[in-house]
Amino acid sequence: MTGSRPTAVQVADRALVLYAVVRRGSIELVIAGTDGDPLRIEQGDVARVETDTWLEREGLREAPTDVERRLFDAPSGSWPAEATADAMWRKEALGVLLWALQHVAEMPPYDREFEQPAIDGTITRYGSVRAFRTEGLLRPDDDVERAWMEADAWFGVTEGPTGHDARLASIAAERYRALSWLRDADARPA
């Protein structure tokens, strides 16, 4: 380990923010697929207000990074394609945080993504954010270190490819980022 680890509550809060990012990215993806259909934009606006209200109610309003805050504040249907794609890949970092909190037993192999319905169920099964926060127990340092070493190896061999290998690279990059933050709370957030 390099620095001090984030606490279980910090990891839970970061997971909740990533959950909101992935959900908003999914909405942006749908809107983009309809060429800006006004009905879809209106539905996106309703979801955006609900997300803002939820972040405020759960004490997470200040938790997003500056970039995430700008994206949350952006009008529905206005995210650049790259931001939407990045948001969809953030589920890999979210999955790692859920694993670190022992909400999921294991991470899928690097050639498989975390499944969004499973992530959704993991986040919502506790019935409240309070219960989600209190039920998470951080894995031991050794588990995180072993997972980071594997992520580091995958990240090193997949960095920069295109095509099918780009999928592996995206999985490895997101998992590496999350595990690096789990090793050192001062690192770039998961």
XYZ file of C-alpha atoms in Angstrom:
190
model
C 0.000 0.000 0.000
C 1.208 3.481 -0.772
C -0.840 5.848 1.412
C -3.763 5.751 3.754
C -6.796 3.914 2.487
C -10.191 5.557 2.196
C -12.677 4.595 4.889
C -15.621 2.298 4.222
C -17.961 5.307 4.279
C -15.767 7.175 1.773
C -15.768 4.123 -0.513
C -19.530 3.749 -0.158
C -20.090 7.413 -0.962
C -17.799 7.221 -3.991
C -19.695 4.117 -5.159
C -22.989 5.992 -4.840
C -21.652 8.901 -6.898
C -20.389 6.504 -9.577
C -23.788 4.819 -9.570
C -25.371 8.210 -10.311
C -22.789 8.885 -13.053
C -23.477 5.540 -14.740
C -27.247 6.039 -14.531
C -27.013 9.548 -16.004
C -24.660 8.265 -18.703
C -27.234 5.608 -19.596
C -29.868 8.312 -19.994
C -27.520 10.392 -22.151
C -26.871 7.317 -24.319
C -30.615 6.784 -24.860
C -31.158 10.455 -25.714
C -28.243 10.402 -28.171
C -29.741 7.308 -29.823
C -32.985 9.176 -30.488
C -31.322 12.210 -32.097
C -32.525 14.470 -29.301
C -36.173 13.396 -29.194
C -37.927 16.078 -27.093
C -39.858 13.449 -25.094
C -36.612 11.650 -24.180
C -34.977 14.958 -23.240
C -37.957 15.774 -21.016
C -37.669 12.344 -19.367
C -33.938 12.945 -18.948
C -34.634 16.288 -17.270
C -36.971 14.609 -14.777
C -34.275 12.030 -13.994
C -31.638 14.778 -13.701
C -33.725 16.637 -11.107
C -34.332 13.368 -9.235
C -30.583 12.680 -9.183
C -29.801 16.178 -7.901
C -32.446 15.804 -5.187
C -31.102 12.369 -4.233
C -27.489 13.604 -4.047
C -28.596 16.505 -1.836
C -30.811 14.355 0.425
C -28.076 11.749 0.950
C -25.389 14.321 1.750
C -23.534 13.661 -1.502
C -23.968 17.034 -3.221
C -20.284 17.907 -2.738
C -18.998 14.369 -3.385
C -18.739 14.396 -7.212
C -15.496 15.531 -8.802
C -15.512 18.879 -10.621
C -15.957 17.120 -13.969
C -18.785 14.973 -12.636
C -20.482 18.068 -11.163
C -20.316 19.849 -14.556
C -21.805 16.787 -16.243
C -24.581 16.466 -13.640
C -25.375 20.169 -14.075
C -25.452 19.963 -17.887
C -28.829 19.929 -19.639
C -30.129 16.503 -20.618
C -28.956 15.422 -24.043
C -25.917 17.728 -24.020
C -23.143 15.385 -22.937
C -20.370 14.909 -25.495
C -20.212 11.357 -26.881
C -16.853 10.800 -25.149
C -18.305 11.740 -21.745
C -21.208 9.352 -22.280
C -18.853 6.519 -23.247
C -16.651 7.243 -20.227
C -19.700 7.198 -17.938
C -20.702 3.790 -19.253
C -17.228 2.407 -18.482
C -17.318 3.844 -14.943
C -19.412 0.812 -13.973
C -16.134 -1.120 -13.872
C -14.757 1.213 -11.189
C -18.113 1.041 -9.400
C -17.980 -2.764 -9.462
C -14.512 -2.699 -7.905
C -15.739 -0.465 -5.089
C -18.676 -2.810 -4.470
C -16.192 -5.697 -4.340
C -13.949 -3.731 -1.949
C -16.931 -3.195 0.359
C -17.740 -6.927 0.156
C -21.107 -6.205 -1.450
C -20.070 -8.569 -4.263
C -18.076 -11.738 -3.674
C -15.681 -11.473 -6.610
C -14.810 -9.440 -9.640
C -15.449 -10.948 -13.049
C -12.420 -11.944 -15.124
C -10.897 -9.123 -17.151
C -12.519 -10.331 -20.362
C -15.973 -9.820 -18.810
C -17.612 -6.628 -17.650
C -19.541 -6.153 -14.448
C -23.199 -6.605 -15.362
C -25.293 -3.483 -14.864
C -28.404 -5.300 -13.519
C -26.238 -7.009 -10.881
C -24.701 -3.660 -9.896
C -28.155 -2.075 -9.668
C -29.365 -4.899 -7.443
C -26.317 -4.644 -5.212
C -26.831 -0.918 -4.676
C -30.589 -1.121 -4.072
C -30.921 -4.376 -2.119
C -30.334 -2.678 1.237
C -33.398 -0.474 0.824
C -31.668 2.755 1.838
C -28.428 4.621 1.371
C -27.886 4.533 5.137
C -28.082 0.731 5.159
C -25.812 0.506 2.091
C -23.225 2.649 3.861
C -23.311 0.711 7.124
C -23.306 -2.783 5.582
C -20.054 -2.291 3.660
C -16.894 -3.672 5.229
C -13.589 -2.991 3.533
C -11.642 -5.991 2.359
C -8.257 -6.555 3.992
C -5.241 -4.704 2.607
C -3.797 -7.945 1.191
C -6.918 -8.566 -0.932
C -6.818 -5.037 -2.323
C -3.083 -5.283 -2.990
C -3.440 -8.601 -4.876
C -6.297 -7.183 -6.953
C -4.279 -4.032 -7.676
C -1.260 -6.074 -8.849
C -3.515 -8.005 -11.248
C -5.117 -4.768 -12.469
C -1.681 -3.190 -12.902
C -0.559 -6.106 -15.066
C -3.720 -5.995 -17.204
C -3.518 -2.210 -17.500
C 0.106 -2.406 -18.602
C -0.498 -4.955 -21.367
C -3.750 -3.457 -22.680
C -2.964 0.264 -22.675
C -3.625 1.868 -26.057
C -5.190 -0.923 -28.154
C -8.159 -0.517 -30.474
C -10.984 -2.788 -31.598
C -11.889 -5.729 -29.356
C -8.778 -5.165 -27.276
C -10.009 -1.638 -26.496
C -12.774 -3.249 -24.432
C -10.177 -5.087 -22.323
C -8.176 -1.882 -22.042
C -11.220 0.036 -20.783
C -12.037 -2.641 -18.208
C -8.426 -2.739 -17.020
C -8.095 1.055 -16.873
C -11.238 1.544 -14.784
C -10.392 -1.271 -12.394
C -6.809 -0.060 -12.050
C -8.000 3.473 -11.286
C -10.438 2.262 -8.613
C -7.924 -0.076 -6.991
C -5.257 2.638 -6.994
C -7.627 4.907 -5.074
C -8.479 2.060 -2.687
C -4.747 1.779 -1.903
C -4.265 5.518 -1.463
C -7.117 7.928 -0.703
C -5.003 10.802 -2.031
C -4.836 9.260 -5.520
C -7.202 10.292 -8.304
C -10.703 9.215 -7.186
C -12.111 5.940 -8.440
